[in-house]
Coordinates of C-alpha atoms in Angstrom, one line a residue:
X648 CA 0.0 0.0 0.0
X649 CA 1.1 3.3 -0.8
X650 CA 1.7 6.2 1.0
X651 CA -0.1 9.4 1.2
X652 CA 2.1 12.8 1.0
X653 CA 0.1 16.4 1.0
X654 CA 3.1 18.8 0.5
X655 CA 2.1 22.1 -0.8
X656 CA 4.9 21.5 -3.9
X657 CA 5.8 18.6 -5.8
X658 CA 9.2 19.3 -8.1
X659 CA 9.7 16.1 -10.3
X660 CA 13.1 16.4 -11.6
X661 CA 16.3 17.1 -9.7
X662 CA 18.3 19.0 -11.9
X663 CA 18.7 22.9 -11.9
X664 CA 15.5 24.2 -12.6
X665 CA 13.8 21.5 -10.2
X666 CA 16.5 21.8 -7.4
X667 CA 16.2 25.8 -7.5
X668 CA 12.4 25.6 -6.8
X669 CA 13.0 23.3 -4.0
X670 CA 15.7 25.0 -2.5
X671 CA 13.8 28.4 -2.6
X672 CA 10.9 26.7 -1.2
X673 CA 12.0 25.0 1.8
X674 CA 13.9 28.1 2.6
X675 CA 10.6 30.2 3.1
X676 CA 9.7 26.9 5.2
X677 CA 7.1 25.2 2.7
X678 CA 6.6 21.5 2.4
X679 CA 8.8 20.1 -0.3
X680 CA 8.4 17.1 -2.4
X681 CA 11.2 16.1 -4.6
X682 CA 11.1 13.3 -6.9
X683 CA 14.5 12.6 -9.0
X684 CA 14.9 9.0 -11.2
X685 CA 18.5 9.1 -12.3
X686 CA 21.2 11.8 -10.6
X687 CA 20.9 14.6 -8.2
X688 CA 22.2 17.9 -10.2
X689 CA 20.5 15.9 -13.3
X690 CA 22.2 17.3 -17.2
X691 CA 24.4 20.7 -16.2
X692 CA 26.0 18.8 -13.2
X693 CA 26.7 15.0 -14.7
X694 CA 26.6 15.6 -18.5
X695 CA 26.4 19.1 -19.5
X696 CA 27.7 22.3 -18.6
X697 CA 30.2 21.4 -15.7
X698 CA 32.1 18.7 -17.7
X699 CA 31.8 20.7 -20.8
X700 CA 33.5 23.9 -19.2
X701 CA 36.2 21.5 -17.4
X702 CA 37.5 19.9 -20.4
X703 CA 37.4 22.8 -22.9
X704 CA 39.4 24.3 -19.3
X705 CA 42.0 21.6 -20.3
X706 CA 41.9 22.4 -24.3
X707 CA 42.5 26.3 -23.2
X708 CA 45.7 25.0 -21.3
X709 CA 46.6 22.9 -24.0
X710 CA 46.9 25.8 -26.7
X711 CA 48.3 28.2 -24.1
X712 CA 51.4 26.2 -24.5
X713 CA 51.4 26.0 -28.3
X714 CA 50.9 30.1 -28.0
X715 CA 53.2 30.2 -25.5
X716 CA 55.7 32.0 -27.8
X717 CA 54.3 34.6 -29.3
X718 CA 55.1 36.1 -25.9
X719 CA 58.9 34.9 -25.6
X720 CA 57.9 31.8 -23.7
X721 CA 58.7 28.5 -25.3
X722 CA 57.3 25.3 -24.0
X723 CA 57.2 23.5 -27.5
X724 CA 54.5 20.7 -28.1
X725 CA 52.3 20.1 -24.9
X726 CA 52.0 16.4 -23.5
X727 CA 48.7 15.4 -23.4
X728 CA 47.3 13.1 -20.7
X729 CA 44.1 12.1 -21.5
X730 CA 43.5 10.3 -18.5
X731 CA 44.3 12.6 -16.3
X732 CA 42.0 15.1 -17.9
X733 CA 39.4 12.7 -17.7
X734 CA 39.9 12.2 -14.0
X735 CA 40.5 16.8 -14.2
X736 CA 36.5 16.2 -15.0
X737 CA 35.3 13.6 -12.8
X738 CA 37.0 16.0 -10.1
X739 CA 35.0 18.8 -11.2
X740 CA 31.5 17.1 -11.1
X741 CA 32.4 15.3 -7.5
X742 CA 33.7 19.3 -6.1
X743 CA 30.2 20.5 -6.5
X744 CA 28.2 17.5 -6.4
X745 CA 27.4 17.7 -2.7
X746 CA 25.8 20.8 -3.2
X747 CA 23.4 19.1 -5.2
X748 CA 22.6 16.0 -2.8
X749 CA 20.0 13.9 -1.3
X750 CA 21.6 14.7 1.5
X751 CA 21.5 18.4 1.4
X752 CA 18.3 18.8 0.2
X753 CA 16.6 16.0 2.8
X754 CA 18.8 18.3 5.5
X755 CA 17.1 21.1 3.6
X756 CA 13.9 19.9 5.0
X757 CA 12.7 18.9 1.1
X758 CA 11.5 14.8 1.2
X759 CA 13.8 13.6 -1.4
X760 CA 12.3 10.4 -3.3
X761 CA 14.4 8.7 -6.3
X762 CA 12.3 7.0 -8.5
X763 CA 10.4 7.7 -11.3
X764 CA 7.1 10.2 -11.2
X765 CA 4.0 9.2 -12.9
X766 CA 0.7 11.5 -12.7
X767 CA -2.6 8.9 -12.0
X768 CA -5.2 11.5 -12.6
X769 CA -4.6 15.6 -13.0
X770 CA -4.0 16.2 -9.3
X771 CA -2.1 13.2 -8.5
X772 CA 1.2 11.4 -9.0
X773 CA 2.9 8.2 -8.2
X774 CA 6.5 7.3 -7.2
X775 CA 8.5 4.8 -5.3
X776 CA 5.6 3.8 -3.3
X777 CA 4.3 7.1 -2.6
X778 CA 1.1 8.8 -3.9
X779 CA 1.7 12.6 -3.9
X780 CA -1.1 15.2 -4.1
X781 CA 0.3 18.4 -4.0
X782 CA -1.0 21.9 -4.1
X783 CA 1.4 22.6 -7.0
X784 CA 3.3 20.4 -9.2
X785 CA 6.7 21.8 -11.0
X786 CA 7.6 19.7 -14.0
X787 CA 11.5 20.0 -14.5
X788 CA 12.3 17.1 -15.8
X789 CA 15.1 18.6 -18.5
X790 CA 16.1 17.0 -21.7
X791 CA 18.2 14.5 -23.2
X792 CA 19.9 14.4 -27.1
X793 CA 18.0 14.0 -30.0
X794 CA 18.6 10.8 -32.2
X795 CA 18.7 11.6 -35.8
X796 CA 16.8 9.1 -38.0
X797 CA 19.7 8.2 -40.0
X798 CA 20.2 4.5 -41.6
X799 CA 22.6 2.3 -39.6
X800 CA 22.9 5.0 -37.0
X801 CA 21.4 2.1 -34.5
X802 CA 23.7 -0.1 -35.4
X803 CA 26.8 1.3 -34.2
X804 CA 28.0 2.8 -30.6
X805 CA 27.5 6.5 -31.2
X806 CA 28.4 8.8 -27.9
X807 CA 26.2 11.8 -27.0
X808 CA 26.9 14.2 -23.9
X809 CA 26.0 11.7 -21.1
X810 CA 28.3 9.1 -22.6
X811 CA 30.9 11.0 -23.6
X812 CA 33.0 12.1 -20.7
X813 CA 33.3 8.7 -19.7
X814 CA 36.0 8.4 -21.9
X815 CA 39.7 7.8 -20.6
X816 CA 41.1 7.5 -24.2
X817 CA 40.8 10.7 -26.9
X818 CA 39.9 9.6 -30.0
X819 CA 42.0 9.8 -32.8
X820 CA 39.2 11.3 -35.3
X821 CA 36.0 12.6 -33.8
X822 CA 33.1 13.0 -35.6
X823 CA 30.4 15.1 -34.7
X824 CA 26.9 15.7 -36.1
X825 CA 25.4 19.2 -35.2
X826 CA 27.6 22.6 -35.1
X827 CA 25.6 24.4 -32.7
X828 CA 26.8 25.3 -29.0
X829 CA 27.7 21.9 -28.1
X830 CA 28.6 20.2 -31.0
X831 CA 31.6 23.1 -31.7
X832 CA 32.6 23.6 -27.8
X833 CA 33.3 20.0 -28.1
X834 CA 34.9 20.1 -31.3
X835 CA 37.1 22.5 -30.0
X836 CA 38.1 21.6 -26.7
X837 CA 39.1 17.8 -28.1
X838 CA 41.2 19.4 -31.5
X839 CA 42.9 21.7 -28.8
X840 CA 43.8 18.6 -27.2
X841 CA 45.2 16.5 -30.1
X842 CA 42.6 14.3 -31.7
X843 CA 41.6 15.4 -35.3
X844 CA 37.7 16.7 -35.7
X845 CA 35.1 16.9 -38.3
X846 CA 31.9 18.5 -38.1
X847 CA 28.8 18.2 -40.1
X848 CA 25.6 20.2 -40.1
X849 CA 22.7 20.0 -42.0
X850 CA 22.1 24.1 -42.0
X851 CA 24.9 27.4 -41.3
X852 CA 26.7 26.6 -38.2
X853 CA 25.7 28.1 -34.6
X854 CA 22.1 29.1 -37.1
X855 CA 20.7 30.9 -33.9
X856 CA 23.5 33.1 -33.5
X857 CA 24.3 36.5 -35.6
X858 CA 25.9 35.3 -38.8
X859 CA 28.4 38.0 -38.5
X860 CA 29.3 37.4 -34.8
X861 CA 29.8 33.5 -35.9
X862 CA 31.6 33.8 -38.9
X863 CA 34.6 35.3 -36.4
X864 CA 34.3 32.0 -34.2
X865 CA 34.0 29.7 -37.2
X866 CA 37.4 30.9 -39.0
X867 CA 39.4 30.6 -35.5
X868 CA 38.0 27.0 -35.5
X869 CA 39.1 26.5 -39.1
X870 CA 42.6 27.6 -38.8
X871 CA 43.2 25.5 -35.8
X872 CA 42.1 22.6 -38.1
X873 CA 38.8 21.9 -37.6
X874 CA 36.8 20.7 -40.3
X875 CA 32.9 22.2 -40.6
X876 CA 31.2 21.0 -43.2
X877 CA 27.6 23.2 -43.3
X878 CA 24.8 22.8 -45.1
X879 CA 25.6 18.9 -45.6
X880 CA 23.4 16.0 -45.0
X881 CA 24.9 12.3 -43.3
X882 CA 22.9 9.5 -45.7
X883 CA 23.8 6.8 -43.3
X884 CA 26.6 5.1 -41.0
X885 CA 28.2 2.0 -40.5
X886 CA 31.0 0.5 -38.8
X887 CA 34.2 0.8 -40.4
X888 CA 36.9 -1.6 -38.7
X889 CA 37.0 0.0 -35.2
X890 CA 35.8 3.0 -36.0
X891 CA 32.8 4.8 -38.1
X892 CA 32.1 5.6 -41.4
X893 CA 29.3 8.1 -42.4
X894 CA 28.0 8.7 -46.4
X895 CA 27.6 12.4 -46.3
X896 CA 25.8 14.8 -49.3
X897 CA 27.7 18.0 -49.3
X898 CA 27.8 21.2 -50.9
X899 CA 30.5 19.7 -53.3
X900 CA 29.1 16.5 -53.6
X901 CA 29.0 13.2 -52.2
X902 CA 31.8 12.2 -49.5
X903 CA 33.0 9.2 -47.2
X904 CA 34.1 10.3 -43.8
X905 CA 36.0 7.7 -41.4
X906 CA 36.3 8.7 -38.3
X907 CA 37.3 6.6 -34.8
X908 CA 34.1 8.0 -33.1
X909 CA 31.1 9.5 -33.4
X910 CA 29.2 12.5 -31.2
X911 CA 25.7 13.1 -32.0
X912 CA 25.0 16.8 -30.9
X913 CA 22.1 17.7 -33.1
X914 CA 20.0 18.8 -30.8
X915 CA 17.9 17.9 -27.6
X916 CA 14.3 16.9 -27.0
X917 CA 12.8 17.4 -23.8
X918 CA 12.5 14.5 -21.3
X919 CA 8.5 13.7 -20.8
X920 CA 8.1 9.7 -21.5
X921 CA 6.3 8.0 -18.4
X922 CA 4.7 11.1 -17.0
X923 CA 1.5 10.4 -17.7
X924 CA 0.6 13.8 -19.1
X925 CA -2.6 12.9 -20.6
X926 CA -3.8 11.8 -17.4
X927 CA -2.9 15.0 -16.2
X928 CA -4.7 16.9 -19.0
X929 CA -1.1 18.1 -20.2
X930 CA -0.4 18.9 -23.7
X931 CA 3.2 18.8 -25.3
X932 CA 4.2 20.4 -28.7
X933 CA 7.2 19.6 -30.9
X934 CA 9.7 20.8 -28.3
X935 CA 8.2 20.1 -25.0
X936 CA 5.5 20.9 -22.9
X937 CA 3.1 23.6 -23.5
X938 CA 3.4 26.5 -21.7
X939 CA 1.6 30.1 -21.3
X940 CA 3.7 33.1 -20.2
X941 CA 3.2 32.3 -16.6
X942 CA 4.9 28.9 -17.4
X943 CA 1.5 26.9 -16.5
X944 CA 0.3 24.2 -18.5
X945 CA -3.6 23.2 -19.2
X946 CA -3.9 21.6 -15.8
X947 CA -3.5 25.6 -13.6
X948 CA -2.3 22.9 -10.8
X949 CA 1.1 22.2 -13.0
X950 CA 4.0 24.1 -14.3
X951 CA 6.7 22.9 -16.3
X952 CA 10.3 25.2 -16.0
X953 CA 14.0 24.7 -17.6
X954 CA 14.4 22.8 -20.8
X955 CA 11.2 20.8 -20.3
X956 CA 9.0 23.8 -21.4
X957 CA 10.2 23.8 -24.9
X958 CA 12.3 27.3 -24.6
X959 CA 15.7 28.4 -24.1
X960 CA 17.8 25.1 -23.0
X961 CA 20.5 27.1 -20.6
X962 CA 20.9 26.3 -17.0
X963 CA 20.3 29.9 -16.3
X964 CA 16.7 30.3 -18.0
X965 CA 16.3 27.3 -16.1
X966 CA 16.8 29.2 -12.7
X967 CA 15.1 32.1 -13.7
X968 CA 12.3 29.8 -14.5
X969 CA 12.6 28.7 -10.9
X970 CA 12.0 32.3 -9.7
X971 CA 9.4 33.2 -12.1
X972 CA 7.1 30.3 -10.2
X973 CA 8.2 30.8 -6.9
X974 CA 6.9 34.3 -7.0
X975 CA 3.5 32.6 -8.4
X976 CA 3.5 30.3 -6.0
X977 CA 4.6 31.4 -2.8
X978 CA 3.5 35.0 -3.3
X979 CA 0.6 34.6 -5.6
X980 CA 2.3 37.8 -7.8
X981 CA 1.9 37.7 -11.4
X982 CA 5.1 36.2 -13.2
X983 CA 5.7 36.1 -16.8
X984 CA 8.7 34.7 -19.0
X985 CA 11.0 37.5 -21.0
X986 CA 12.9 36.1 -22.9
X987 CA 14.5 39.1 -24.3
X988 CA 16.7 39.8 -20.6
X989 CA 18.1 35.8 -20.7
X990 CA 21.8 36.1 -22.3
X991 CA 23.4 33.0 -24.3
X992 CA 27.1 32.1 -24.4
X993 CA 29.1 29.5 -26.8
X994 CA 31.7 29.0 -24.8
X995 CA 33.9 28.4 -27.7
X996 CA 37.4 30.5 -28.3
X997 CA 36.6 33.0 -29.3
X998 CA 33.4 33.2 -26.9
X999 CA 30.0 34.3 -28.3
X1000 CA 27.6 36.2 -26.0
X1001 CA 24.3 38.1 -26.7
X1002 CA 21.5 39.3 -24.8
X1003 CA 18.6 41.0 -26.1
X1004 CA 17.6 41.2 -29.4
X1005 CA 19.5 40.0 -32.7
X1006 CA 20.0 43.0 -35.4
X1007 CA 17.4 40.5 -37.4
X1008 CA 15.3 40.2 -35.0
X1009 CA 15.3 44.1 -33.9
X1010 CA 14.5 45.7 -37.6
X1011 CA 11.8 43.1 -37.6
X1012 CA 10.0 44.6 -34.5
X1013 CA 11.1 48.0 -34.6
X1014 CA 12.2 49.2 -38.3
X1015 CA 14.8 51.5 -38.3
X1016 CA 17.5 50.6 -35.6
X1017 CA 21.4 51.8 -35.8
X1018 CA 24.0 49.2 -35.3
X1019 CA 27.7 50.4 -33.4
X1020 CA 30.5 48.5 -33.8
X1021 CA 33.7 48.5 -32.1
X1022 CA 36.4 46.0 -32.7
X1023 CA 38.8 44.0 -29.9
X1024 CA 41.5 44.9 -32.4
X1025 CA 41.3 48.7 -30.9
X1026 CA 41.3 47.6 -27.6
X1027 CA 44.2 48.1 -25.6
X1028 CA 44.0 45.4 -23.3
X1029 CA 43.3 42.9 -26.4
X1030 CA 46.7 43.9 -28.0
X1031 CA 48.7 42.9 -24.7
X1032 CA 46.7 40.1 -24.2
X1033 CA 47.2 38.9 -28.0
X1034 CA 43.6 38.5 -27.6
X1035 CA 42.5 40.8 -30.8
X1036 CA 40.1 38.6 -32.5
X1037 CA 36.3 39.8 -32.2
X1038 CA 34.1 42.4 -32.2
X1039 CA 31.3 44.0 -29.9
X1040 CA 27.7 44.9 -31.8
X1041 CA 24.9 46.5 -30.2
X1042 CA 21.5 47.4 -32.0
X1043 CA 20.0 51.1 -30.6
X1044 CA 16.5 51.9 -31.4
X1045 CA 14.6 55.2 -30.3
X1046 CA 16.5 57.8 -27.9
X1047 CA 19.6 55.3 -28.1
X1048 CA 17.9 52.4 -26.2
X1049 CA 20.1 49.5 -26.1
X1050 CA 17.4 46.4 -27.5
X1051 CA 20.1 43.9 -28.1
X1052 CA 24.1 43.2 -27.4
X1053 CA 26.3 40.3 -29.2
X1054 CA 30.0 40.4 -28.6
X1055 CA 32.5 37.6 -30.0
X1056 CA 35.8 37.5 -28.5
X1057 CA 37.7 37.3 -25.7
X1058 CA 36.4 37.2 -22.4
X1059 CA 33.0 37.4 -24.0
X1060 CA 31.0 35.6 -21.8
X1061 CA 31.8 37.5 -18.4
X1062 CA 31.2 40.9 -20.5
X1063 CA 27.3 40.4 -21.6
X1064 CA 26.7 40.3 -17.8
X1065 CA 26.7 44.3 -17.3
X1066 CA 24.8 44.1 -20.6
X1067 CA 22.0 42.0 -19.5
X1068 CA 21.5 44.3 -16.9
X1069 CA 21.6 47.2 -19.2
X1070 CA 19.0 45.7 -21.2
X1071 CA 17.0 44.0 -18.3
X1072 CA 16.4 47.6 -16.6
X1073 CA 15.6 49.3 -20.0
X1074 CA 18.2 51.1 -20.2
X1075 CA 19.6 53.1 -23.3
X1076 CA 23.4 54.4 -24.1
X1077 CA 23.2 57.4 -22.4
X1078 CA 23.3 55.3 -19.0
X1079 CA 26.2 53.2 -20.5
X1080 CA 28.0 56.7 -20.9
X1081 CA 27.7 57.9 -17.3
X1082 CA 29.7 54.7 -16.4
X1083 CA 33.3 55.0 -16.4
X1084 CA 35.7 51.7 -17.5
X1085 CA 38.9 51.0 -15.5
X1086 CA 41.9 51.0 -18.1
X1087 CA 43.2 48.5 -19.5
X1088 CA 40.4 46.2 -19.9
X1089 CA 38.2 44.5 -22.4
X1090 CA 34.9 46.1 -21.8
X1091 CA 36.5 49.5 -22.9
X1092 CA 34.9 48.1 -25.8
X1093 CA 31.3 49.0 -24.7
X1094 CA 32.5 52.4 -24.1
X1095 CA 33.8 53.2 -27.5
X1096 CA 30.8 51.8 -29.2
X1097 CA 29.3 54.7 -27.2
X1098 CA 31.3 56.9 -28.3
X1099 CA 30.9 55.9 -31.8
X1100 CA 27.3 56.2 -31.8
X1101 CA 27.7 60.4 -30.0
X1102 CA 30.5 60.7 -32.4
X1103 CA 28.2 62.3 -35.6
X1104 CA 26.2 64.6 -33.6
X1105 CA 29.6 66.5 -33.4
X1106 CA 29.6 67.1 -36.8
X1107 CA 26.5 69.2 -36.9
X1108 CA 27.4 73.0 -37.2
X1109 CA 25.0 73.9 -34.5
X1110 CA 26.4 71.2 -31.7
X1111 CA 30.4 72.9 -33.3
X1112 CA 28.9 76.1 -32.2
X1113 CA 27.7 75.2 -29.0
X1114 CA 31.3 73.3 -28.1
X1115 CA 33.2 76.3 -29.2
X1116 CA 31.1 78.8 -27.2
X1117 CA 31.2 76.3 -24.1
X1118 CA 35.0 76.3 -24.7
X1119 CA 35.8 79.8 -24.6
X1120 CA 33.2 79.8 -21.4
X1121 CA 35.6 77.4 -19.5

């Protein structure tokens, strides 16, 4: 016989999204179930962003060595360890783990139960002997990689992100399928340390991304030897000796690609089998569950946050997810999605980082809009740094308000943060030009896209009049 549980919130999933709303919760002393089938911490923790980051970590040290001498240090070839770069990862995930634990969480005061959650009716669910009916359910359950139907792809053992830091050996020739976010980190961080890459994807590379903002990441990646083949099409796989063959269609025609293993990274689908969503009166669409603004489904007793909902699939939408119902729910005060304020990073090298609107995306919506540019190339701190690749671009619309920020380069990723504030708070350039940048350093670059956009309006005879009257004032 089961047993009953009346908490006020039932989270099922236990990975970002899911753990922020429990955490937040018990904190403001409300009952708390949890209900997690696989690991605590679930995709960023295990299989996603913090073994990601690590190795690329390990791929930056790697080329800082082969670098070394442009600035009169010579270290010659780096050794490469792949072991102990595996076991650099493993480290990683087991550092933070804890913070993600049964253990904390049950010390938390949230009831932790690992199994899998299944809902019986709308305002019930089912799991590891329990029978939950909760004042609120929080659907987080996240999402997994997408299997391209592709002939023969079953019959081979094909890696995808929660398989493939396991490995303890590099392989000689990765092949990946997909060049968006993951699919190039990855490509990167394994070139950088020694294994030969090829990518293939079936569109432009990094697609959701400003064409002119990737095209600056995409030739670093081809000079350091990676091979990107867009706008090509894999036919079908097979095994070839220990490795993998693929039959690809590409822009010059057909081509055989051998490779010693294969990463699918073609996208993600969002993790919903077994939940019993009709029996909930839930309703999914092509990319998840379906959602209003508020992040509630058709059943007003459920909400479904992070990658589950079909949106944005960053660990920090996911959190802000997490707030968005906690204010519903604990403070019954309206809550609704923007996903205009959430920034996105590809933490490739060069990084790209945007936060608002795209320049597309902006002339859609608005019309006219200007577009300031200012490149890492003029940027004092890039030149000592070597690190001159890139470019900031931010699209200004009425009474220079800032609707959108991409920069690629250096350090790009820490730099969007003051922009997402910027554009979070509604801000336009003429708060950007009260604030004043220490020297040397990369976000001078903001600046002098300010500057650039004041820079005509001192053209105009009647502004040189005014200057030269306030001049001879002074």
């Amino acid at each position: 016989m089961t047993q009953l549980l009346q908490p006020d919130i039932c989270v099922i999933g236990g990975g970002s999204a899911g753990l922020s709303v429990a955490a937040g919760a018990a904190a403001f002393g409300v009952p708390v179930v949890l209900i997690e089938r696989g690991r605590m911490g679930g995709d960023c923790l295990n299989y996603g962003c913090v073994p990601s980051k690590a190795l690329i970590a390990a791929g930056r040290h790697a080329h800082a060595v082969r670098k070394a001498a442009e600035f009169g240090v010579f270290a010659g070839e780096p050794a490469i360890d792949f072991e102990r770069v595996h076991a650099h990862v493993r480290s990683v995930i087991d550092a933070i783990a804890p913070n993600d634990s049964v253990e904390r969480f049950t010390a938390l005061g949230v009831k932790v139960i690992e199994a899998e959650a299944r809902f019986v009716d709308r305002d019930t669910i089912e799991a590891g002997g329990f029978t939950i009916r909760a004042r609120r359910f929080v659907i987080a359950t996240g999402s997994s990689a997408m299997v391209p139907s592709i002939p023969g792809l079953v019959s081979i053992d094909y890696l995808t992100n929660e398989t493939l830091f396991d490995l303890t050996r590099l392989p000689d020739h990765l092949l990946i399928i997909g060049a968006g976010p993951v699919g190039l980190e990855m490509a990167q961080a394994h070139s950088r340390l020694g294994a030969k890459v090829t990518v293939i994807e079936a569109a432009r590379a990094l697609a959701k991304e400003d064409a002119e903002l990737t095209r600056v990441a995409l030739d670093r990646l081809r000079g350091e030897g990676i091979t990107i083949l867009e706008n090509s099409r894999v036919l079908s796989v097979e095994k070839a000796g220990q490795g993998v063959r693929l039959q690809c269609e590409t822009q010059e025609g057909a081509r055989t690609i051998d490779g010693s293993a294969l990463l699918l990274a073609a996208g993600r689908k969002a993790d919903t089998a077994g939940l019993g969503l009709d029996a909930a009166g839930i309703a999914e669409t092509t990319t998840g569950i379906a959602v209003d603004a508020s992040l509630r489904t058709g059943n007003r007793r459920v909400y479904a946050i992070g990658d589950a909902s079909g949106g944005l699939q960053f660990t920090h939408a996911a959190n802000y997810h997490a707030s968005l119902v906690l204010r519903e729910i604990l403070f019954r005060l309206p809550a609704r999605e923007n996903r205009d304020i959430i920034p996105r990073v590809t933490f490739t090298d060069p990084e790209i980082a945007a936060v608002g609107l795209s320049e597309e995306e902006a002339r859609k919506r608005y019309g006219h809009v200007e577009i300031l540019r200012w490149p890492f190339a003029e940027n004092d701190r890039a030149q000592a740094e070597r690190a001159t690749t890139g470019l900031i671009k931010v699209i200004v619309g009425r009474r220079g308000r800032i609707l959108g920020v991409g920069i690629v380069g250096s350090g790009a990723a820490e730099m969007i943060n003051m922009w997402s504030l910027i554009i979070a708070n509604g801000q336009s350039l003429r708060h950007l030009g009260r604030a004043i940048a220490p020297y040397p350093t990369m976000t001078e670059i903001g600046k002098r896209a300010v500057i650039a956009y004041y820079t005509p309006l001192t053209r105009k005879p009647f502004v040189r009049a005014v200057i030269r009257l306030l001049r001879r004032l002074g």
